[in-house]
XYZ file of C-alpha atoms in Angstrom:
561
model
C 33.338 -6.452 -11.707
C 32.396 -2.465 -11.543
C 31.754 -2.306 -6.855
C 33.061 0.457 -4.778
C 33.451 1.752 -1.474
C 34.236 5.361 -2.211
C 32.454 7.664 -4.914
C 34.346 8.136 -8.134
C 33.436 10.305 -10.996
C 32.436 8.660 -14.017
C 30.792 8.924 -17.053
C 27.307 7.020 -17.934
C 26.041 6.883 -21.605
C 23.517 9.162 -21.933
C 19.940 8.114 -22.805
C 18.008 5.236 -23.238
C 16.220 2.575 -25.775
C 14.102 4.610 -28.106
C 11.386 2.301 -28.232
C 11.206 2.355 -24.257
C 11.585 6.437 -24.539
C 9.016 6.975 -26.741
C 6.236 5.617 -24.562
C 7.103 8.011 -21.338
C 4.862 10.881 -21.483
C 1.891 8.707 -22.516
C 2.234 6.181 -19.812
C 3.978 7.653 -16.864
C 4.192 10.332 -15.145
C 7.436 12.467 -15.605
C 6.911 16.300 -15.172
C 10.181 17.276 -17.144
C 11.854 19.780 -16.089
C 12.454 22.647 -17.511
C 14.493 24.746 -14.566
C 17.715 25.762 -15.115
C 20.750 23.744 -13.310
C 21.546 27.052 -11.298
C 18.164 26.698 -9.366
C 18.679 26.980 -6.019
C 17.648 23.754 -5.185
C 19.903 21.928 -7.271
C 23.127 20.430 -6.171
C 25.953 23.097 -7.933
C 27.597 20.112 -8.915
C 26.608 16.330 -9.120
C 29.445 13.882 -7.772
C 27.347 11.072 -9.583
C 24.972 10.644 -12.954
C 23.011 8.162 -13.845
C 19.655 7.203 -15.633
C 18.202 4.923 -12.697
C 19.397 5.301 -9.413
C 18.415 2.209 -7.060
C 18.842 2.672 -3.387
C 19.378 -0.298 -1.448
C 20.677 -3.974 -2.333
C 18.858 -6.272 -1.472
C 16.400 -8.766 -4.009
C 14.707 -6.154 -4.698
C 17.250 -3.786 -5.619
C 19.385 -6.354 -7.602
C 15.840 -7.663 -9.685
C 15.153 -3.991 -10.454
C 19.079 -2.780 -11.125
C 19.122 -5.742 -13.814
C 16.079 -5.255 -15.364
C 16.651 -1.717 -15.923
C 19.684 -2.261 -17.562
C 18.485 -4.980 -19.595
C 15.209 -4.148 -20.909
C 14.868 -0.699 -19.894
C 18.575 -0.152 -21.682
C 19.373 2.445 -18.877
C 22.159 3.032 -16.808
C 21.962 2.074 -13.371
C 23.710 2.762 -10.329
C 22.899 0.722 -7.370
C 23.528 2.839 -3.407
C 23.984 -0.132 -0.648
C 24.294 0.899 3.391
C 26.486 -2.161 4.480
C 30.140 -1.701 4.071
C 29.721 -5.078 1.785
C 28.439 -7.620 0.241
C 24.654 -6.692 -0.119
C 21.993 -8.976 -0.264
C 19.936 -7.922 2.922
C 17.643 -10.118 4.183
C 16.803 -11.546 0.660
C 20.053 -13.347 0.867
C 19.510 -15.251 4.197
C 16.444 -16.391 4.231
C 14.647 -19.738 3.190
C 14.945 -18.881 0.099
C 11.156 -19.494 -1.498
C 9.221 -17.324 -3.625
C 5.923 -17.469 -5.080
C 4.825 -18.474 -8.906
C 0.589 -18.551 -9.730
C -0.812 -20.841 -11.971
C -3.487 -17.874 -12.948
C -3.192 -14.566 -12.041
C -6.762 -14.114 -11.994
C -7.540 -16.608 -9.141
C -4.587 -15.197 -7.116
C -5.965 -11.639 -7.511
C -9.204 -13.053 -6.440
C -6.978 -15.218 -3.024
C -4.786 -11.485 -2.348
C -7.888 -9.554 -2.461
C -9.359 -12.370 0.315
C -6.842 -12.349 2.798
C -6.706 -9.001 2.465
C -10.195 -8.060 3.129
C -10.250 -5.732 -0.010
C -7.383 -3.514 1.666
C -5.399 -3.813 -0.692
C -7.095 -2.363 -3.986
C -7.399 -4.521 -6.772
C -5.348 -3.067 -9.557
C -2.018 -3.747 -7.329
C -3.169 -7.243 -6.714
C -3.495 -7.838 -10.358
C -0.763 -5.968 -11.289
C 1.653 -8.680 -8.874
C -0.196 -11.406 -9.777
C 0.313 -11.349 -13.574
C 4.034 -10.026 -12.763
C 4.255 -12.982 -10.795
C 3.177 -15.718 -12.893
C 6.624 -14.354 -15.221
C 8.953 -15.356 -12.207
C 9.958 -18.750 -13.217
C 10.662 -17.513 -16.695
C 12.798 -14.695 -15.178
C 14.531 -17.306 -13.135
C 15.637 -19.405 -16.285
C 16.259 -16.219 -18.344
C 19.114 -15.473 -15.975
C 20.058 -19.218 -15.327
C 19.150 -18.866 -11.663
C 18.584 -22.841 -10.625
C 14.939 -23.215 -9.628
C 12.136 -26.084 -8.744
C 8.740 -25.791 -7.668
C 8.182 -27.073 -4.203
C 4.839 -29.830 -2.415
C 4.524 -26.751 -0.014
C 6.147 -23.902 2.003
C 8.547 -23.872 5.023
C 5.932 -22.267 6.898
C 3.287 -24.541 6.210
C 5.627 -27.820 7.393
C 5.316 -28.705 3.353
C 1.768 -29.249 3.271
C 0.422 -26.112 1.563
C 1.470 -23.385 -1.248
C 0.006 -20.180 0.757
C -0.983 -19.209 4.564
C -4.731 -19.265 3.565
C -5.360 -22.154 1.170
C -9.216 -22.078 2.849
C -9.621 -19.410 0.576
C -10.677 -18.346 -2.565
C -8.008 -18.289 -4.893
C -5.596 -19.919 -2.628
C -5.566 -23.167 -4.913
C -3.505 -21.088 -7.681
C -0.714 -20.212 -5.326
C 3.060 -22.393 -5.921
C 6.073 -22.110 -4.096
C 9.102 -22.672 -5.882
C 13.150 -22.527 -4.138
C 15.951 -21.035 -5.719
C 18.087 -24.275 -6.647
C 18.815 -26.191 -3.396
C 16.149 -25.707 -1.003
C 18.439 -26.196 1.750
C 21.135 -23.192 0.576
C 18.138 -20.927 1.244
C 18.154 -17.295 -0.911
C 21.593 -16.841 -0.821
C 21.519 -19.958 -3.832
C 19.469 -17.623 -5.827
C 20.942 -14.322 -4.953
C 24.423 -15.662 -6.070
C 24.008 -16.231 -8.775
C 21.760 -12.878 -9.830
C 24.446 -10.858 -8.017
C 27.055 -12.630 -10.440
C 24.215 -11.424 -13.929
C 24.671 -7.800 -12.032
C 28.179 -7.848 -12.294
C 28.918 -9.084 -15.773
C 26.322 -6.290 -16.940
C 28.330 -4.024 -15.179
C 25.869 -2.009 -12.908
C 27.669 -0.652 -10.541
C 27.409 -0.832 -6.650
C 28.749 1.553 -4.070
C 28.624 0.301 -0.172
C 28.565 2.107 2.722
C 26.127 4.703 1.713
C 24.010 6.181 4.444
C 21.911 9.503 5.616
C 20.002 9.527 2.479
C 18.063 12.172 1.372
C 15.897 12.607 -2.060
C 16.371 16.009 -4.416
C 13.180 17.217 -4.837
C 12.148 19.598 -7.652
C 10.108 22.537 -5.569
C 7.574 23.297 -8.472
C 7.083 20.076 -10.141
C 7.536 17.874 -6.926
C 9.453 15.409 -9.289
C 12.697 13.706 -7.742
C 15.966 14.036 -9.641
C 18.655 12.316 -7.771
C 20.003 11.468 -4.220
C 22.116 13.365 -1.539
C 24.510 10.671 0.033
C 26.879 9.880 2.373
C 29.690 7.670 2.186
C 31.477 5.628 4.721
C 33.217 8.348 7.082
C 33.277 11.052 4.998
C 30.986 14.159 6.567
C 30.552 15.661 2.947
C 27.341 14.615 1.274
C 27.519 13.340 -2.588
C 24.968 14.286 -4.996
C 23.744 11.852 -7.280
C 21.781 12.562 -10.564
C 19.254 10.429 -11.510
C 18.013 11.544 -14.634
C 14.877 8.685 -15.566
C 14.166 7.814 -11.660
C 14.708 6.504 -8.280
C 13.598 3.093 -6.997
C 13.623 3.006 -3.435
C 14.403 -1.003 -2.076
C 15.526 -0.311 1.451
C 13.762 -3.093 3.278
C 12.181 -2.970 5.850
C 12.352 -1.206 9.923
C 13.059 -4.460 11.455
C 16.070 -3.037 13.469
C 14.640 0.500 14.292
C 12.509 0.243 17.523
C 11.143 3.775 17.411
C 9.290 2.391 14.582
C 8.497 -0.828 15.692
C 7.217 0.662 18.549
C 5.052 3.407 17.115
C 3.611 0.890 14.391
C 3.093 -2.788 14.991
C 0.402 -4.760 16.194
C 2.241 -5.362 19.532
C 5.887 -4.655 21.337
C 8.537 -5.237 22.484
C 9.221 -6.894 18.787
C 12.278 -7.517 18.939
C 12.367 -10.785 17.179
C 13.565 -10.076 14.012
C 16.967 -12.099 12.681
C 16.363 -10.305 9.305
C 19.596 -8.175 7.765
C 20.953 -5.606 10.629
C 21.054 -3.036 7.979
C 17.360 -2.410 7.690
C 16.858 0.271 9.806
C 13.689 2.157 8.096
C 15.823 4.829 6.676
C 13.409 5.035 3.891
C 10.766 6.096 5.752
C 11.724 9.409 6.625
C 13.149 10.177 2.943
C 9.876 9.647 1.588
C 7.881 11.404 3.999
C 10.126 14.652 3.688
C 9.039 14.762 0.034
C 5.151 14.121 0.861
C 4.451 10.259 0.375
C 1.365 8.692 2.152
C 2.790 5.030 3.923
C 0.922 2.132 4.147
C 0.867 -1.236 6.020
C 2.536 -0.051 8.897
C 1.402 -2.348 10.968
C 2.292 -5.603 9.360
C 5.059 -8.087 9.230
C 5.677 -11.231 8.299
C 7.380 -13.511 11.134
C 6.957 -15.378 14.418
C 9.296 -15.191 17.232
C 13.073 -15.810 17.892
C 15.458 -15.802 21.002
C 16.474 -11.645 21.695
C 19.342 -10.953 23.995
C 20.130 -7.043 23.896
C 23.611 -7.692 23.082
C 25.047 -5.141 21.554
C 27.558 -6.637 19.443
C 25.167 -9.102 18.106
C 21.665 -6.515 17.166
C 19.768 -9.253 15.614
C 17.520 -11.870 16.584
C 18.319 -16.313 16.659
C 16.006 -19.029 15.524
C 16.366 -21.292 18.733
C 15.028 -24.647 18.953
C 14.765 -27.096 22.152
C 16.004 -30.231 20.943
C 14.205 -32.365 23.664
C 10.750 -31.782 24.992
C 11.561 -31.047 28.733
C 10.609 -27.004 27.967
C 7.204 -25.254 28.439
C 6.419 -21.644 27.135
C 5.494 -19.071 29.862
C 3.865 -15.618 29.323
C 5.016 -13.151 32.091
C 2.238 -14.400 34.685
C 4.142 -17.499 34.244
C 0.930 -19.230 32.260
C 1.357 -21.511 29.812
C -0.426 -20.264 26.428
C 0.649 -22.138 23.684
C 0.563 -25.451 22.434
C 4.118 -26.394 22.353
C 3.532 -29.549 20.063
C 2.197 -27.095 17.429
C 4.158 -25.239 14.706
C 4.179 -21.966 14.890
C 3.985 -20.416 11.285
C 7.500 -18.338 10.862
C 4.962 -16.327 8.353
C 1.869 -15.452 10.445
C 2.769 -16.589 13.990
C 3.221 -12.814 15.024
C -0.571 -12.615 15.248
C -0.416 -15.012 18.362
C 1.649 -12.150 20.394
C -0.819 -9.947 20.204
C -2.922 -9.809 23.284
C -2.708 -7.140 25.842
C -3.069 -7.382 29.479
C -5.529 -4.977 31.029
C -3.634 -5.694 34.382
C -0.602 -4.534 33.493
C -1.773 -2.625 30.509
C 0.869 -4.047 28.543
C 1.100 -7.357 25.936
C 1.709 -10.123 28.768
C 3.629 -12.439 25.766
C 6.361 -10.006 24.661
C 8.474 -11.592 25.824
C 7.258 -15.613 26.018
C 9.695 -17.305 28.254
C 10.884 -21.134 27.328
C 11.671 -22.545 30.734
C 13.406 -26.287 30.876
C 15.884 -28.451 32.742
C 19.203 -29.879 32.455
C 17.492 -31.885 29.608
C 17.227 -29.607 26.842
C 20.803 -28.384 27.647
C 21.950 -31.867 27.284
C 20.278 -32.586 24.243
C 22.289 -30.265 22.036
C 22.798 -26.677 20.422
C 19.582 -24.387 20.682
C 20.460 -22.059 18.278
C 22.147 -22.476 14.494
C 25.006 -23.871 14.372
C 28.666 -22.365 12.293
C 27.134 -21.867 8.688
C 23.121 -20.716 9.490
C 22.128 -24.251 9.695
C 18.558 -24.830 10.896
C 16.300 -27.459 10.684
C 12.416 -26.756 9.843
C 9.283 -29.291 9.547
C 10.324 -30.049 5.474
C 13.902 -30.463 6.256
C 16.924 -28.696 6.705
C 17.908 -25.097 5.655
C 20.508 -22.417 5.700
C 19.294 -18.729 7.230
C 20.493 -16.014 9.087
C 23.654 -14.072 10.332
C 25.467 -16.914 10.619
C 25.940 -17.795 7.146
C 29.359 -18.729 5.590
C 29.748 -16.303 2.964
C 28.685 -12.938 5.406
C 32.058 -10.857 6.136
C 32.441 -10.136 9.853
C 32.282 -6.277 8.846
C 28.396 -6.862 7.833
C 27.690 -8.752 11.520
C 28.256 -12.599 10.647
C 27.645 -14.891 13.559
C 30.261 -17.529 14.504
C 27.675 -19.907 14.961
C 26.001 -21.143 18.323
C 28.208 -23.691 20.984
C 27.253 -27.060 20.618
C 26.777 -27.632 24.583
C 25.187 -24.109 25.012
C 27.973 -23.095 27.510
C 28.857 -19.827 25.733
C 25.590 -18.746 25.762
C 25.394 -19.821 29.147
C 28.364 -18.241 30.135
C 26.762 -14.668 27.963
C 23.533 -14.726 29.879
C 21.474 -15.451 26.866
C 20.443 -18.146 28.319
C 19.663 -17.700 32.028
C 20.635 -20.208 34.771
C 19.100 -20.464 38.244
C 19.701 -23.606 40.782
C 16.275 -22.878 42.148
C 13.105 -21.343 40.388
C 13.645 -18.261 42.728
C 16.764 -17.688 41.298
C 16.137 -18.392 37.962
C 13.152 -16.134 38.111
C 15.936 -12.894 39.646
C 17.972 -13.547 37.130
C 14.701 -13.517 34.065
C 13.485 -10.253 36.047
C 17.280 -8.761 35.257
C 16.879 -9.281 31.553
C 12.714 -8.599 31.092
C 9.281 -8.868 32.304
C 9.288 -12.305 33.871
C 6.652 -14.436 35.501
C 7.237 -14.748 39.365
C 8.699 -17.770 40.889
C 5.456 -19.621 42.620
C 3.489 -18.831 39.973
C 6.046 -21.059 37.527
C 6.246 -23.380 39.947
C 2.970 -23.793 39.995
C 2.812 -24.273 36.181
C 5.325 -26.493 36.120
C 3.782 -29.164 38.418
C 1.065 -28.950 36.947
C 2.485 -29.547 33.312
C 4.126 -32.736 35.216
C 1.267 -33.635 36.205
C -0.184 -34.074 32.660
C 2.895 -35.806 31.988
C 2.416 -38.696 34.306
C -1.493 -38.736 33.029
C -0.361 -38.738 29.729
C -3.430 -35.630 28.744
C -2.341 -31.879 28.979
C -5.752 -30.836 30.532
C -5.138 -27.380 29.157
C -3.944 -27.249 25.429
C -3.707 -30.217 24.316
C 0.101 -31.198 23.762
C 0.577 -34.138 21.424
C 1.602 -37.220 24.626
C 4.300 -37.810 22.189
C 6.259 -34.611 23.309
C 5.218 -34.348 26.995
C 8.478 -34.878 28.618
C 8.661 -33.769 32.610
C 10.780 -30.827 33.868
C 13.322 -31.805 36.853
C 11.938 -29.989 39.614
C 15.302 -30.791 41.010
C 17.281 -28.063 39.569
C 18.887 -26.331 37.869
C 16.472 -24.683 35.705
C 17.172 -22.300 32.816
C 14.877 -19.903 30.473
C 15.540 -17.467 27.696
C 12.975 -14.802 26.221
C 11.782 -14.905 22.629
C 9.792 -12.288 21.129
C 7.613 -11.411 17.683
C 9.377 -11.048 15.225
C 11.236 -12.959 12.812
C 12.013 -12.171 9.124
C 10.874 -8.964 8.293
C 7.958 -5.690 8.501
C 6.560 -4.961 5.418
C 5.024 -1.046 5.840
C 6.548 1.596 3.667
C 5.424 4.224 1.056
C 2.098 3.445 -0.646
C 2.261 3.150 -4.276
C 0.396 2.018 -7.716
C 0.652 -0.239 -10.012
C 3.423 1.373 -11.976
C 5.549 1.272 -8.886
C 5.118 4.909 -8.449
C 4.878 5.869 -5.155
C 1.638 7.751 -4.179
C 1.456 11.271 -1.726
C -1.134 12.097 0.813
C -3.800 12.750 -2.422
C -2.901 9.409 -4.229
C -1.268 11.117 -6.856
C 1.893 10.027 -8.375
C 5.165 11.235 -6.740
C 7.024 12.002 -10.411
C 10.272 9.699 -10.813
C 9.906 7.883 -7.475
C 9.486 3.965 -7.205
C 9.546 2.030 -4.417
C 9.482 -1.934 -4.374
C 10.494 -5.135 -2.050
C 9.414 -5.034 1.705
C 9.787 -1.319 1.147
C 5.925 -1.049 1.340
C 4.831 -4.673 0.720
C 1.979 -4.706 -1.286
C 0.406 -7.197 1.236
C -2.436 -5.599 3.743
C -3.837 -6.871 6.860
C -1.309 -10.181 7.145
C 0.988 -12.145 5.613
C -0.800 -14.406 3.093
C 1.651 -15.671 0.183
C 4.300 -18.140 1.108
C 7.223 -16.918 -0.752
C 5.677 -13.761 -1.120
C 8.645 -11.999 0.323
C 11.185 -12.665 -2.541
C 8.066 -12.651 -5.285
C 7.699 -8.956 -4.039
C 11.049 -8.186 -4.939
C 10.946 -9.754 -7.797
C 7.618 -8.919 -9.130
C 7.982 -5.149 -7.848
C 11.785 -4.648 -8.911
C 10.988 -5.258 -12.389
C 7.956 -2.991 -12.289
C 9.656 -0.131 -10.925
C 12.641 -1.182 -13.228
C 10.520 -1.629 -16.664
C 8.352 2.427 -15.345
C 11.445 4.389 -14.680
C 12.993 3.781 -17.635
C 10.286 4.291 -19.585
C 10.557 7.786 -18.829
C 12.407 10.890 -20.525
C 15.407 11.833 -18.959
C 14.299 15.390 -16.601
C 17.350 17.142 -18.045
C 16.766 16.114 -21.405
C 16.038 19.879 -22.485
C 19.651 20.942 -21.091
């Protein structure tokens, strides 16, 4: 097994498959260059060579590092920021992606839920990629079965949208056991990376691309490692494929781009700080969907030593959701799509000009404390509408060095005991102490709620929105009371540098950026919303081979040296 934590000189076979070589300069675009090594702009020396140079390992990066190597018949070297392990968010979540019956009707459903946004020879391009993933996933022997429905949609539909056209050509399949979640899949691809012996080095941060001046192409990577203050250079003579997730941890970002904040919700990999962003925009590339994400809400406690969000779940019904006027807004019988459910925390407040649900506050009694953990359990274990699942931090296999959570108390006392989940013996108190964490609704005005939620519960009729009977338990007006905050969020954005349908990313003129790819939730191809259920892993899939399959099509830039 060829992994690293420290950079290592070595010697890659030079070249590629002749067949693949040969097609380059009629297919992609390559600019080779024909500037001596002592241009000023070049590194004097290169601490690393390779043909393909992937950056970031997550799915996407480990679909794209392998198909490089296999069918491109390139060397690969493979740049990971956490000091282990890889895998990113790909790794921990449910672990679905999506497979079409015909591409043609799921072009037609993408360019629907997209409004047209995104332009129709991407959507084609990912939808006939996409109908290959099943045959990918028994190339490499990664187990696999098609699935009734998504996760999201409580098993009862294939896609967020199935109103639309198109929508009836959309399947969601699991990597082997639906409740091991990605990391069943990942596994075992990690374990095809290895034995092809593509190498990985961790710990790699404060990336910046190499940019020829004249013809704009990009020719390798400055680096650094772990501790060391001395940047590595890193040839990369075919390309670079950019997979660096998403911004999901970066709230600079989050605030200057989604659809509402705080968003703060997101349990995704702590890694994926959007340090992509700025590397392509310092070489000219032109972003796109920004402002999207895919997710809901989770429980947010501004902990330092734990940066992520939880997936928290009331195991008895004595709760109600509270926005911070303390009014009920949501039907808390409902599901809440984990895909699209963001959308609902948009809506700002001209009062107090801000978005009056970020945070939502669950408020409940003794009850729900009684009833059992909130929050996953030793392992990631969750439970969702088709059944149980693994996700998350707290997974069994994630090193303490890349943030693994021990798991949640069974009683909720620790997290009682941490504040995440606020206690007050009277609503006054209970709303002080919400106040000291967030924007929280004011005592009388939850009281008022409250009783009048009770109220409904001895009619048997919420008057308001409609709460299935069946879950309309009363809160104790007794005491004590506790709350925590959730807010959007969930598993992951999705904006990042635009690009075709060769993978290329595109600058400010839509015009290839020469020998730079970018794939995964590195600029989602998805515009406007979240619309395929398992469209998160098929992007990194579909997208890693593309970018895979164009850079090593091309001629290596130093070819005439």
């Amino acid at each position: 097994m060829s992994e690293s934590t420290t950079l290592s000189r070595r010697s890659f076979l030079a070249g590629a498959g002749a067949v693949i070589a040969a097609t380059a300069a009629t297919t992609l675009t390559g600019c080779a260059s024909e500037s001596s090594t002592e241009a000023d702009w070049l590194p004097k020396n290169w601490d690393y060579e390779t043909d393909v140079l992937v950056v970031g390992y997550g799915g996407a990066g480990l679909w794209a590092a392998v198909t490089a190597k296999d069918e491109g018949e390139s060397d690969v070297l493979v740049l990971e920021k956490a000091p282990s392990r890889g895998g990113g968010s790909s790794s921990i979540n449910m672990g679905e992606y999506a497979w079409v019956e015909d591409p043609e009707k799921a072009n037609a459903y993408i360019q629907a839920f997209t409004k047209g946004m995104t332009p129709e020879d991407i959507s084609l391009a990912w939808a006939e990629e996409c109908y290959k993933n099943m045959d990918y996933c028994d190339k490499w022997g990664v187990p696999t079965e098609m699935k009734k429905g998504a996760n999201a949609a409580g098993g009862g539909a294939s896609c967020e949208y199935p109103q639309l056209e198109g929508g009836e050509t959309m399947r969601v399949c699991s990597f082997g056991d639906p409740a091991e979640g990605g990391n069943s899949g990942w596994k075992v691809l990690d374990q095809v990376r290895a034995d092809l012996g593509i190498e990985v080095v961790f710990s790699c941060h404060d990336e910046s691309l190499i940019q020829n001046p004249e013809t704009k192409e990009i020719v390798g990577v400055y680096t650094l490692i772990g501790d060391d203050e001395t940047p590595k250079a890193v040839k990369a003579r075919k390309g670079v494929i950019l997979t660096m997730g998403g911004f999901e941890h970066n709230e600079e970002l989050k605030k200057q781009y989604l659809k509402c904040y705080p968003a703060m919700g997101f349990y995704g990999w702590p890694f994926n700080t959007g340090d992509g962003i700025k590397m392509v925009q310092d070489v000219g590339a032109q972003l796109w969907n920004m402002s999207n994400a895919c997710g809901s809400y989770c429980g947010y406690f501004k902990d330092s030593e734990w940066p992520y969000a939880f997936w928290l779940t009331p195991l008895a019904n004595s709760y109600v959701m509270l926005d911070q006027k303390g009014k009920r807004w949501w039907k808390e019988s409902d599901f809440m799509s984990p895909h699209t459910g963001f959308h609902n925390f948009v809506h700002f407040d001209e009062e107090t000009v801000g978005y009056d649900r970020c945070p939502t506050w669950f408020v409940f009694d003794q009850k729900v404390i009684d009833a059992g953990a909130i929050g996953q359990l030793a392992g990631g274990i969750m439970n969702t509408p088709s059944g149980m699942t693994k996700i998350g931090m707290g997974l069994d296999d994630i090193p303490e060095e890349c943030g693994k959570f021990a798991g949640w108390s069974e009683d909720n006392s620790a997290e009682i005991e941490k504040g995440w989940i606020v206690k007050g013996d009277t609503l006054e108190e209970l709303a002080e102490n919400m106040a000291k964490v967030d924007s929280a609704p004011p005592a009388d005005a939850m009281k008022e709620t409250l009783e009048r939620y009770n109220g409904f519960c001895t009619e048997g009729v919420d008057a308001d929105l409609e709460r299935d009977p069946a879950t309309m338990v009363p809160i104790s007006m007794d005491g004590p009371f506790y709350a925590y905050p959730v807010y959007p969020g969930g598993n992951n954005t999705m904006g990042g540098p635009k690009k075709n349908a060769d993978g290329q990313v595109l600058n400010l003129d839509d015009e290839p950026i020469p020998r730079l790819f970018a794939g995964g939730s590195f600029g989602n191809m998805q515009a406007h919303t979240y619309g395929i259920s398992g469209g998160n892993n098929a992007e990194n899939m579909v997208w890693g081979r593309i970018c895979a399959r164009s850079a090593s099509k091309l001629e290596p830039w130093d070819a005439a040296n």
